[in-house]
XYZ file of C-alpha atoms in Angstrom:
634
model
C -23.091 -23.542 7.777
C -19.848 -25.119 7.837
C -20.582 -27.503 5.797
C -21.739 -25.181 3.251
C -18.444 -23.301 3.368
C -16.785 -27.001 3.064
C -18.398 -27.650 0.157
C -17.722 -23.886 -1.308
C -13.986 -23.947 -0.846
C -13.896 -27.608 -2.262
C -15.743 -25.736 -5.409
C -13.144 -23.097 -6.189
C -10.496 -26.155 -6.719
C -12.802 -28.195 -9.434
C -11.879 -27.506 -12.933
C -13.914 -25.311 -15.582
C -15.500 -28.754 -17.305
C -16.270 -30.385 -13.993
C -18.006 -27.315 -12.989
C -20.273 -27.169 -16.220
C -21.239 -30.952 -16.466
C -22.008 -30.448 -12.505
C -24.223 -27.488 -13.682
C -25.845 -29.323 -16.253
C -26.544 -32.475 -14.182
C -27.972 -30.091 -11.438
C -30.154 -28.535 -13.820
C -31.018 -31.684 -15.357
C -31.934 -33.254 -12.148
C -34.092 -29.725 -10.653
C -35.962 -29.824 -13.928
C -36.774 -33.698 -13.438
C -37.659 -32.979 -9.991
C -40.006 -30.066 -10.621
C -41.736 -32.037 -13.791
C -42.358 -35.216 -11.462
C -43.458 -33.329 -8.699
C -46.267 -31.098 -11.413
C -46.929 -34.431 -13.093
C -47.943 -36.475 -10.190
C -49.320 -33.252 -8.701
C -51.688 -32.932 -11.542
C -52.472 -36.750 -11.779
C -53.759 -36.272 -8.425
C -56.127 -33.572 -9.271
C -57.300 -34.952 -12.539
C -57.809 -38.404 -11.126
C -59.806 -36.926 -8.242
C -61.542 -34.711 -10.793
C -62.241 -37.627 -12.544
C -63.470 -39.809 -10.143
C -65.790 -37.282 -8.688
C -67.767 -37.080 -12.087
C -67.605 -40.754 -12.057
C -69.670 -40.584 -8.636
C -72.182 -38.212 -9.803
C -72.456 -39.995 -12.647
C -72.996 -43.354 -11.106
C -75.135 -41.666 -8.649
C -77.478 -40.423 -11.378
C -77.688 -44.109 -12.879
C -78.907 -45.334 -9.762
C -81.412 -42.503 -8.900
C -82.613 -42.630 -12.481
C -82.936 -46.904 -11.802
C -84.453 -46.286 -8.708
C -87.033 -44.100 -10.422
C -88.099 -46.596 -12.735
C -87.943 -49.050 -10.085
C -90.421 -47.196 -8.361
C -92.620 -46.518 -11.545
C -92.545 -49.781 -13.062
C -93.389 -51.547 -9.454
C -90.164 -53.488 -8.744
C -88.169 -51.923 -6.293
C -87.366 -54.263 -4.030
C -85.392 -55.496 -6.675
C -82.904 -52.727 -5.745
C -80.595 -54.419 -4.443
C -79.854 -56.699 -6.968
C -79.425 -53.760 -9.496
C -76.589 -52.453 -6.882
C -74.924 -55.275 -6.548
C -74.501 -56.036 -10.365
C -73.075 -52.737 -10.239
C -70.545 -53.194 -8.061
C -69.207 -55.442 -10.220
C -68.005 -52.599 -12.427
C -64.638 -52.620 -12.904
C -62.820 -50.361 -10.638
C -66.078 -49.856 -8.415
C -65.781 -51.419 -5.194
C -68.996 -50.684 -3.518
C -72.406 -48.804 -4.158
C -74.609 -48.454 -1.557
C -78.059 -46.570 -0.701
C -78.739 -44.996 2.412
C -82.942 -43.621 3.288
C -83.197 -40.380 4.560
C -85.627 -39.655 7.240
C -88.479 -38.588 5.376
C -88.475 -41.351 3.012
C -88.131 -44.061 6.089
C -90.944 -42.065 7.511
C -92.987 -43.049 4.056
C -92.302 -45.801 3.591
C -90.309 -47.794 6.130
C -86.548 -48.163 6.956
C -85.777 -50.513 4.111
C -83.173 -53.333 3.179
C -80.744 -54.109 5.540
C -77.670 -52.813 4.426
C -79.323 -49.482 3.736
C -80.240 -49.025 7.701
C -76.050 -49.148 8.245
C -75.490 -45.057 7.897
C -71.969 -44.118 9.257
C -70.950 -40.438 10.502
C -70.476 -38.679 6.562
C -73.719 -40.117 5.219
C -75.259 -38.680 8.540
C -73.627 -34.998 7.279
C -74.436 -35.782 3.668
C -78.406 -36.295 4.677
C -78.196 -33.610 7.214
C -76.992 -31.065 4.664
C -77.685 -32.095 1.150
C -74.358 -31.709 0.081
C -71.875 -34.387 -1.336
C -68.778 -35.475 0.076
C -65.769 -36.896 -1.305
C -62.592 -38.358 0.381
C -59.434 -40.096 -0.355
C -57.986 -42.666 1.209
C -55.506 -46.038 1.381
C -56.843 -49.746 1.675
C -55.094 -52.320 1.157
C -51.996 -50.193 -0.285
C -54.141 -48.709 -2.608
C -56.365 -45.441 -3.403
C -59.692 -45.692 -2.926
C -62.176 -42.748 -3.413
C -65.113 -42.246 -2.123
C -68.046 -40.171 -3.119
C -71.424 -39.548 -0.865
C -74.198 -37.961 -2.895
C -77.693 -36.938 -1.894
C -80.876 -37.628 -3.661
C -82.700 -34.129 -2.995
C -86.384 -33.977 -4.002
C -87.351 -31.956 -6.946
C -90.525 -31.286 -8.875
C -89.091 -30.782 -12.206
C -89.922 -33.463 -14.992
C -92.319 -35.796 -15.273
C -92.639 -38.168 -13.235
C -90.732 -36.367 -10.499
C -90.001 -37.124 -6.970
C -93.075 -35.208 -5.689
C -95.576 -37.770 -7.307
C -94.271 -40.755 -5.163
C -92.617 -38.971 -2.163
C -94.833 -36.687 0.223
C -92.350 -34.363 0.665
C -91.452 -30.514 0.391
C -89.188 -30.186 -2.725
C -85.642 -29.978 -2.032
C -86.062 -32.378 0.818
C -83.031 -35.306 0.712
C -84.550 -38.423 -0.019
C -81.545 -40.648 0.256
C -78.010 -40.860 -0.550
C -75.636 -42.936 -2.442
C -71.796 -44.347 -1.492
C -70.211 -45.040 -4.107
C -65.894 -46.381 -3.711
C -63.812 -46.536 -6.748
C -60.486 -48.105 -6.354
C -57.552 -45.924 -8.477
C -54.514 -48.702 -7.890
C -54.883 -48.836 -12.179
C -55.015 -44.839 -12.338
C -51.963 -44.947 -10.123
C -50.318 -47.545 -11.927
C -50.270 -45.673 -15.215
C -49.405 -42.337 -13.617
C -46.208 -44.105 -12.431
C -45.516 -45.336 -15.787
C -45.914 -42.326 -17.081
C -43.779 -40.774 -14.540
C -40.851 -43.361 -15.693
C -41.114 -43.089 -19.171
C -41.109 -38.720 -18.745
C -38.132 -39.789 -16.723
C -36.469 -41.398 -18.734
C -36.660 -38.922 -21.618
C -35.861 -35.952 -19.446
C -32.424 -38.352 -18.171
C -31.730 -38.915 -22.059
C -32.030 -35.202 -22.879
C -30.154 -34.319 -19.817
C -27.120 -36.833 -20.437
C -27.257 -35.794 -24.220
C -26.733 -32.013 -23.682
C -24.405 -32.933 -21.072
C -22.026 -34.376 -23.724
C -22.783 -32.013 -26.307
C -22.298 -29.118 -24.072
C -19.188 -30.570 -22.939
C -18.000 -31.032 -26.296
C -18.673 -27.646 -27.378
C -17.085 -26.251 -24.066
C -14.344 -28.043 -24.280
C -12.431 -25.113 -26.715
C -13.026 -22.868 -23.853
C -11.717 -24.562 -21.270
C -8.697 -25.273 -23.429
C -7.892 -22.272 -24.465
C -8.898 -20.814 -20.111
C -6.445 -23.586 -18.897
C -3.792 -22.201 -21.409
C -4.976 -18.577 -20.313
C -3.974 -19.332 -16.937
C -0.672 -21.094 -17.288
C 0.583 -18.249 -20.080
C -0.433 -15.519 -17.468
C 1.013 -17.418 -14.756
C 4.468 -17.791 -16.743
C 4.152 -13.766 -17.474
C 3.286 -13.331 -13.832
C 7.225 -15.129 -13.183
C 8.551 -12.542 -15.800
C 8.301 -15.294 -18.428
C 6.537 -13.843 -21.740
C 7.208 -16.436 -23.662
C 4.259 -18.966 -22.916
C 1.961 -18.976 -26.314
C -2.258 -21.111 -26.501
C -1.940 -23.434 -29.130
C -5.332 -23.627 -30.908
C -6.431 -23.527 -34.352
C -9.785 -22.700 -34.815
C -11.199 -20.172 -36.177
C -14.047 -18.724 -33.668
C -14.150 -16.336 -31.045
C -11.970 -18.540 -28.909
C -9.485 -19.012 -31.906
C -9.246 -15.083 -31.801
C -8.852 -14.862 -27.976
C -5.892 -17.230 -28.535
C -4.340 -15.459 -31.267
C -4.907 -11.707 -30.182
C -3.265 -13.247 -26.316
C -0.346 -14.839 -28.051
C 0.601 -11.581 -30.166
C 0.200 -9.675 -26.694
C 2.598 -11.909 -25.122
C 5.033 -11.623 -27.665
C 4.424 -7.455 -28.027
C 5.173 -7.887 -24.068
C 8.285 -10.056 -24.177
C 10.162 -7.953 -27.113
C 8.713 -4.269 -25.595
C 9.310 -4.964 -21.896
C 12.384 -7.181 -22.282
C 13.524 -3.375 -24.429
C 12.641 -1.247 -21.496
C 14.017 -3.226 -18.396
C 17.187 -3.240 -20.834
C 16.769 0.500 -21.163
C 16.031 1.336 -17.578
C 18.701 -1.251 -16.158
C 21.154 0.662 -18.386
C 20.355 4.160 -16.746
C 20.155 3.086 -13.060
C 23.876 0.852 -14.539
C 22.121 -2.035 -13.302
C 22.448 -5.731 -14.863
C 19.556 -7.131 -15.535
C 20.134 -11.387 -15.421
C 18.636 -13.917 -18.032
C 15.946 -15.626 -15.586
C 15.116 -12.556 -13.547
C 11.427 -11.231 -13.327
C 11.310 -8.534 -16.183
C 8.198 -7.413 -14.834
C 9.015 -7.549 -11.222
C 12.616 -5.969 -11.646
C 10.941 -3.479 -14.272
C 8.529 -1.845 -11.723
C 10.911 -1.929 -9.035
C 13.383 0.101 -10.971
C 10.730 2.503 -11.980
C 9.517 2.639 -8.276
C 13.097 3.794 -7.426
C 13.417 6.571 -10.539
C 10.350 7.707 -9.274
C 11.594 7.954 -5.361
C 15.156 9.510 -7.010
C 12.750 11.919 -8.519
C 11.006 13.288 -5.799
C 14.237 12.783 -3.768
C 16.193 15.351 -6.379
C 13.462 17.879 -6.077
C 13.479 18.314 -2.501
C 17.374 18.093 -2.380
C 17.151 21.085 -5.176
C 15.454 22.820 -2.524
C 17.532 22.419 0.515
C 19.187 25.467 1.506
C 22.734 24.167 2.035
C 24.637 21.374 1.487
C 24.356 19.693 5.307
C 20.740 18.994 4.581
C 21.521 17.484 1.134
C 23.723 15.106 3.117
C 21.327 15.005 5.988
C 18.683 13.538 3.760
C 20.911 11.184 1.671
C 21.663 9.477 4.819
C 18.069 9.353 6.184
C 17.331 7.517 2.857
C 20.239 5.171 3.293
C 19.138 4.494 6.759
C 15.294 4.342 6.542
C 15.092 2.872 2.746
C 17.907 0.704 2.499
C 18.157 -0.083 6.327
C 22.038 0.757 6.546
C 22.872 1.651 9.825
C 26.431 2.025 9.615
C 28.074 4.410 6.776
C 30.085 6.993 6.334
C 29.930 9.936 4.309
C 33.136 11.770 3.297
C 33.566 15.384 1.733
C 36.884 15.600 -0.515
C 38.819 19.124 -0.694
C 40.882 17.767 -3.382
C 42.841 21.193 -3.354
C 44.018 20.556 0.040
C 44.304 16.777 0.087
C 41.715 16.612 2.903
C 38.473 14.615 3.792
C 36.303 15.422 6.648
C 33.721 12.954 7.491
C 30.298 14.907 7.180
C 27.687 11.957 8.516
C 29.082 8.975 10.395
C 26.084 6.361 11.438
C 23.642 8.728 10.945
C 25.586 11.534 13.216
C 26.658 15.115 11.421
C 29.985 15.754 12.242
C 30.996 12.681 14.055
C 34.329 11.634 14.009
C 35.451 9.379 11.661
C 34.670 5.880 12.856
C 35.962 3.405 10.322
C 38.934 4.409 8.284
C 42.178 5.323 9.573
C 42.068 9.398 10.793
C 45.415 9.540 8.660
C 42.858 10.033 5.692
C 41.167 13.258 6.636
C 44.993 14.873 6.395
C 45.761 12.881 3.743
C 43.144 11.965 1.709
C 45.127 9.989 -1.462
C 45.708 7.507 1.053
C 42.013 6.889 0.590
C 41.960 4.211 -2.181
C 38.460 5.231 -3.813
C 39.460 8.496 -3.259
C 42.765 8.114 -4.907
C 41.322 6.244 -7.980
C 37.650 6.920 -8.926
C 36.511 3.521 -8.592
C 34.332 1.947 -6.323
C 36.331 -0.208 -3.276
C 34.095 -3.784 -2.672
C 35.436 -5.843 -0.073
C 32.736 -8.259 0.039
C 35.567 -10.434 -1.756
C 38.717 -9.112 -0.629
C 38.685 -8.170 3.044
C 42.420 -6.939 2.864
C 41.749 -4.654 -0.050
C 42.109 -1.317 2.143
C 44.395 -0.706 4.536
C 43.019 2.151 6.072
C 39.948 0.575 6.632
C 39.503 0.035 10.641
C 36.800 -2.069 12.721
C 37.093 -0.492 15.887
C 34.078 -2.808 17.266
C 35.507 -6.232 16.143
C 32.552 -7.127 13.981
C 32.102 -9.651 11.065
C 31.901 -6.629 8.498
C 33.094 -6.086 5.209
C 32.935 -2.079 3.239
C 32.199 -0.912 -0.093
C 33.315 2.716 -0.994
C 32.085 4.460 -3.299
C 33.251 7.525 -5.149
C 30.873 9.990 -6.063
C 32.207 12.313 -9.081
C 31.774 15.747 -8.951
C 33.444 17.355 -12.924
C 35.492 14.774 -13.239
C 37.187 14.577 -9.543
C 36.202 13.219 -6.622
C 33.740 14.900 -4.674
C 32.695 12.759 -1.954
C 33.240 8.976 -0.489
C 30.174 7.313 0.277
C 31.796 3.887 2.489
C 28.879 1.359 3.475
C 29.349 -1.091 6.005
C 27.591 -4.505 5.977
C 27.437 -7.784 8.069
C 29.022 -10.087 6.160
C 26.260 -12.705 6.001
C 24.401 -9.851 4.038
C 26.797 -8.523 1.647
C 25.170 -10.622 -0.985
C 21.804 -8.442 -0.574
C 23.852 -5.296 -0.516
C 25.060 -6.415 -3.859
C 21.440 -6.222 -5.007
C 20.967 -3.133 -3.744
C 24.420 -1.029 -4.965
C 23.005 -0.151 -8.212
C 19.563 1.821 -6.561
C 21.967 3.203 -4.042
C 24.968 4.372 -6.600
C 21.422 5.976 -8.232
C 20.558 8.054 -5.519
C 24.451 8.739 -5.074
C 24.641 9.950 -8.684
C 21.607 12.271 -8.833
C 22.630 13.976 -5.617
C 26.376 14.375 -6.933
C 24.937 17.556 -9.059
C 22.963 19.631 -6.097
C 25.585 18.244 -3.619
C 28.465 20.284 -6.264
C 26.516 23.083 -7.070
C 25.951 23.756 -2.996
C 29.383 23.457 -1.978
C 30.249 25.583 -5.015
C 27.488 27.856 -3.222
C 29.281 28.468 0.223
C 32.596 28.340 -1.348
C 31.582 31.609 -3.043
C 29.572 32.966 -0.324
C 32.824 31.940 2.208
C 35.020 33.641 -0.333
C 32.519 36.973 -0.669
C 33.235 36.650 3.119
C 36.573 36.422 3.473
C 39.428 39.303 2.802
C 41.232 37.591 -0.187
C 44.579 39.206 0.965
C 44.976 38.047 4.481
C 41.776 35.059 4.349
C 40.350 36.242 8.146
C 37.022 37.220 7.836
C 35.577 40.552 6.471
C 33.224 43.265 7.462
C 30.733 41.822 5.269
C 30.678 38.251 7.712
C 30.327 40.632 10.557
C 27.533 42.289 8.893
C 25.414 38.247 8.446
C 26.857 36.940 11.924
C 26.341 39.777 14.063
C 22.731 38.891 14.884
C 23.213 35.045 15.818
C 26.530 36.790 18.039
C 24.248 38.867 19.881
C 21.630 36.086 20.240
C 24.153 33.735 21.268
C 25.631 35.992 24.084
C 22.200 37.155 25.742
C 20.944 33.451 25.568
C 24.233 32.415 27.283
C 23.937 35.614 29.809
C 27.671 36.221 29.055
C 29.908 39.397 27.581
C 31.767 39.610 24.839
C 35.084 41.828 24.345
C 35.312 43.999 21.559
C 39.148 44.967 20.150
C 39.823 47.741 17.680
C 43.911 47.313 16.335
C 45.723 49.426 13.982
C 49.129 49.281 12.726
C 50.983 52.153 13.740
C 52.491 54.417 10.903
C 51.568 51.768 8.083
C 51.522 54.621 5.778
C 54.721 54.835 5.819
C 55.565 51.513 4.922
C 53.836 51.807 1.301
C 55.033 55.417 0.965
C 58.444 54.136 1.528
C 58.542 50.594 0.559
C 55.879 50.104 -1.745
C 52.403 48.237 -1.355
C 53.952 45.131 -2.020
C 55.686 45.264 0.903
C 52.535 46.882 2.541
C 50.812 43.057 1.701
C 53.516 41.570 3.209
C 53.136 43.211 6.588
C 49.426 42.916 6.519
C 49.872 39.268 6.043
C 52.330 39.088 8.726
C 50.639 40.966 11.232
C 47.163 39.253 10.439
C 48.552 35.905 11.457
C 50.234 37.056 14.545
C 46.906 37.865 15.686
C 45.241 35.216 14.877
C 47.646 32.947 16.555
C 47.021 34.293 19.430
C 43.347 33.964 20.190
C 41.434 31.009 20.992
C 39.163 29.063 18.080
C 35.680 30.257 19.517
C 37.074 33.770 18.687
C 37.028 36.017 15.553
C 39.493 38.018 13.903
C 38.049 40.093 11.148
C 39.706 42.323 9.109
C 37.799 45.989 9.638
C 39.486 48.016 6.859
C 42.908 49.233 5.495
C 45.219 48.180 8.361
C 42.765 48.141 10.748
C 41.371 45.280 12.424
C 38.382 43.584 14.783
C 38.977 41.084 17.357
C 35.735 39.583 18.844
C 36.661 37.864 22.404
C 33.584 35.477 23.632
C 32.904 34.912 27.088
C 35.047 37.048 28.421
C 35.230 38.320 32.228
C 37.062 40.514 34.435
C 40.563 41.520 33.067
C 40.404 38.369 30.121
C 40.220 41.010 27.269
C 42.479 43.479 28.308
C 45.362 41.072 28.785
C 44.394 39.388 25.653
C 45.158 42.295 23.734
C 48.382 43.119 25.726
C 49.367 39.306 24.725
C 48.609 39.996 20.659
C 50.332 43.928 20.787
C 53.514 42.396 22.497
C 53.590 39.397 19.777
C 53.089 41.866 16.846
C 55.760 44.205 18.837
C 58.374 41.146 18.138
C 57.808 40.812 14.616
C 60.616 41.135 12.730
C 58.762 41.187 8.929
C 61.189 40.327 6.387
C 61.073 42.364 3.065
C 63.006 43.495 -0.263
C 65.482 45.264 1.013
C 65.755 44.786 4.655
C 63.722 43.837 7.679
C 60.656 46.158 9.386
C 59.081 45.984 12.508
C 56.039 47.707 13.174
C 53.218 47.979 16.474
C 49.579 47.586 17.033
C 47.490 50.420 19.300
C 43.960 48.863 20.913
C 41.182 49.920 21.680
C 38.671 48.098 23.781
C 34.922 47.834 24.829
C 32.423 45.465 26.835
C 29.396 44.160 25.598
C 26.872 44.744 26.511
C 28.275 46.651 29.626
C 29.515 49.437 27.004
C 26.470 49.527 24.857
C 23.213 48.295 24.040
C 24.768 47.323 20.230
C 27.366 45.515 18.768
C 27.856 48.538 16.123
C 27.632 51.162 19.254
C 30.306 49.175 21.330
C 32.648 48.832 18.402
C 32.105 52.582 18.167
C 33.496 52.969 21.903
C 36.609 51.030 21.058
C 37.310 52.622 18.303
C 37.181 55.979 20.394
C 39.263 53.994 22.675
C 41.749 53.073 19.749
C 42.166 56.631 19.166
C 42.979 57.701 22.416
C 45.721 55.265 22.038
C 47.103 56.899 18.605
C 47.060 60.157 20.610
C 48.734 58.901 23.688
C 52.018 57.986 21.685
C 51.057 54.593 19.824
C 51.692 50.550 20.657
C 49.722 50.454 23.382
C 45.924 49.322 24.766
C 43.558 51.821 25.880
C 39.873 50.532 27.374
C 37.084 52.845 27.099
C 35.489 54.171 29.852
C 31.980 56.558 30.190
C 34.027 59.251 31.516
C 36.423 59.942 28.716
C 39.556 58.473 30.591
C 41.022 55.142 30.260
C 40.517 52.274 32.308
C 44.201 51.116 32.568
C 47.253 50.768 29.798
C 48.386 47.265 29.639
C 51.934 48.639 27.858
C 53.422 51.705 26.116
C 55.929 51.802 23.730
């Protein structure tokens, strides 16, 4: 078997020709095979055919002898009759056996016919001839034992001599013809069929070969044209002239190759151009071709389902799984510019949402034109200049070099993409750039129209006037506040403020002075509170302060804190300086209500027991209808 596998494999390497004059011979030789093997196989049966009818018709000369013998008187001449016989050509021996009945008659007779051996014994005992083949000295002899049965037709017959019951066996006859000279001329004739079948066989065998040979011309320069296009090389062309089928095959090939090298060479031109990729003079057309396909088709499907993302953290939550997972960059950063306020805040570092920034200077997220690709639009390579940024920072000592790049959004920058590489591999990020700066560009659309998105929705949340947060925020964030605080099993503290006798101010002053004390007092209160609070401005000159986490006598003294900084305000206006006071009103939750609306309802009551008690001063509610304590009056 493993031979046969051997002999396979060595199969596939032999050439188209080899393989056809090996087919040819093979047939050649089975058909000489099978004709020998018929031929001799049907000398055999005709020369046994033949010699049997040779026996019976020796056999009936010598019965027919003997019968005259008998009739004319002279049968012991017999023998003499049988040997002349023998010398027959080709008949070695002839020799008559008596069968019982006639020995009974008339005696056992000659000799050499009282010698019977084992088949004349079966011949005699069942009247029916027997014939045999055999070898002596190296050469076929056949032998043939006949019976002479009694029978009373003709005249004379064998009843008028013999006294015995018709179709008794009288006698029989060996007779052993030598077939060396049928042999010899079935040999010959075996050579010269031979011969002609190896003359035939060697004569298609060239002609074949001959005629074959196109094909296998034009197959060999099949295969090395389509191995060239397989490279990217369309240029390989069959050189043959004829005029046939295989003449077409090499003509309609070579004006495929050629529609291939001007079409394709056209499109990987095309495509390079739209991914801004350069396509080199020995690169794989074919190979870089599909590739860049491969990736429009990934940038596709990547644009649709960044289209769908609800915000813009998932846009830049997926851009960096596809820098991580497809492009196997592990370390990169990805910047968001506020070009309005000079700022960059790192949005993904390494994979990480809001991480701090790991690899550039924190100067830049303060100050972000000291960002060079920031600051000029062009993408920062220092694959061959590692000085070429200064803010650029390695914090782990690696061998690494960075390419930034800038990702437009309407003509500013909108975001700085900075990759970070092992040295050793910066030539393969080369490579790669142009299907990154792809994905880069396509996202630079949904990535602008999403922070355009939440800058509107942050804006339709935000009191224009004094920028805390409005009503309308309280409105979408009450909810996850609520969630947040029964999760946590804490309290929050709920402050109502209003600015004492603020009519007055635009009644007297005007409502541009009016802004101006809004905008003074706003800040004063939001200086004072910690970051995981809210300040929100409730209406008119009325405001909210949410206090998280708040226990025992936290929120009350909070609020004392805020009304004694607004108390030392001096505001600054046309005409002079004012200085004006907050009254509070406080509640618990969820120790004052089972809402947030239904506790900001109790400090508002709260609030207005502070108007009514004379002003600048914080009132907490309580169930009863009295205050809890007054942290200050006026």
């Amino acid at each position: 078997m493993s031979e046969t596998r051997f002999l396979l494999a060595k199969l596939k390497h032999i050439g188209l020709k080899t393989k056809t004059t090996l087919l040819i011979l093979g047939l050649s030789g089975a058909l000489m095979v099978v004709l020998i093997s018929v031929s001799l196989f049907s000398f055999r049966q005709f020369s046994i055919a033949t010699a049997q009818e040779q026996v019976r018709s020796l056999a009936e000369v010598v019965r027919v002898s003997l019968t005259e013998s008998m009739i004319n008187g002279v049968i012991q001449n017999r023998e003499n009759f049988l040997i002349r016989l023998a010398e027959v050509e080709g008949l070695l021996q002839a020799r008559v056996v008596r069968g019982p009945e006639v020995i009974r008659q008339f005696g056992p007779g000659l000799d050499a016919e009282q010698k019977i051996d084992d088949v004349e014994q079966e011949v005699l005992f069942s009247g029916e001839a027997s014939f045999s083949l055999s070898n002596e000295f190296d050469a076929p002899v056949f032998r043939g034992t006949v019976p002479f049965v009694a029978s009373n037709r003709g005249t004379p017959n064998c009843l008028a001599c013999h006294q015995v019951a018709n179709r008794t066996v009288l006698g029989a006859i060996t007779i052993k013809l030598s077939l060396a000279q049928i042999q010899s001329k079935a040999l010959l004739t075996m050579l010269a069929m031979t011969g002609v079948v190896a003359f035939f066989a060697i004569f298609f065998t060239w002609l074949f070969r001959s005629q074959i040979h196109a094909v296998v011309t034009t197959a060999q320069g099949v295969q090395g044209v389509v191995a060239r296009a397989r490279d990217g090389d369309f240029s390989g062309r069959i050189e043959y002239s004829g005029h046939d089928e295989v003449g077409q095959i090499a003509q309609d090939l070579n004006t495929l190759m050629g529609h291939l090298q001007k079409s394709l060479g056209t499109i990987s031109q095309d495509v390079a151009k739209l991914m801004q990729y350069k396509v080199e003079g020995n690169t794989n057309l074919l190979s870089v071709t599909t590739d860049i396909v491969d990736i429009l088709v990934e940038v596709s499907q990547f644009k649709q389902s960044i289209e769908e993302d609800h915000n813009k953290l998932e846009v830049y939550s997926r851009l960096s799984r596809i820098l991580t997972d497809q492009f196997g960059i592990k370390r990169f950063t990805l910047y968001e510019v506020a070009a309005s306020h000079n700022h960059m805040k790192a949005m993904v570092v390494d994979g990480q949402m809001d991480a701090p920034c790991g690899w550039c200077q924190p100067e830049i997220l303060f100050q972000a034109d000291l960002c060079r690709a920031q600051r000029t639009g062009h993408m920062i390579d220092s694959t061959g200049h590692p000085h070429l940024c200064n803010q650029f920072r390695n914090p782990l000592d690696l061998n690494l070099v960075h390419i930034c790049i800038p990702v437009i959004h309407s003509g500013a920058v909108g975001n700085v993409v900075q990759l970070l590489i092992e040295a050793s591999h910066a030539s393969l990020m080369q490579r790669m750039l142009p299907f990154v700066q792809v994905y880069l560009r396509e996202s630079a659309s949904v990535v602008e129209a999403r922070r355009l998105m939440d800058t509107l929705r942050e804006s339709a949340l935000r009191d224009p006037m004094t920028g805390l947060h409005n009503r309308r925020f309280l409105e979408e964030y009450v909810d996850t506040l609520v969630a947040s605080t029964k999760r946590n099993r804490s309290q929050l503290t709920i402050l109502m403020l209003d600015i004492d006798h603020f009519k007055q101010v635009n009644d007297t002053f005007g409502h541009e002075a009016g802004d101006i004390v809004l905008k003074t007092v706003s800040k004063a209160i939001a200086d004072q509170i910690r970051s995981s609070d809210l300040v929100i401005r409730y209406g008119g000159e009325e405001f909210m302060v949410i206090l998280q986490e708040t226990e025992g006598f936290f929120g009350p003294r909070m609020a004392e804190k805020i009304r004694l900084a607004v108390e030392k305000l001096k505001i600054p206006i046309s005409g002079g300086v004012l200085r004006k006071t907050l009254s509070i009103g406080l509640a618990r939750f969820p120790q004052n209500g089972e809402s947030i609306w239904e506790v900001a309802k109790h400090a508002d009551s709260a609030l207005y027991q502070a108007k009514e008690g004379g002003r600048n001063r914080v009132i907490a509610y309580s169930r009863g209808g009295g205050d809890e304590g007054e942290e200050g009056e006026a």
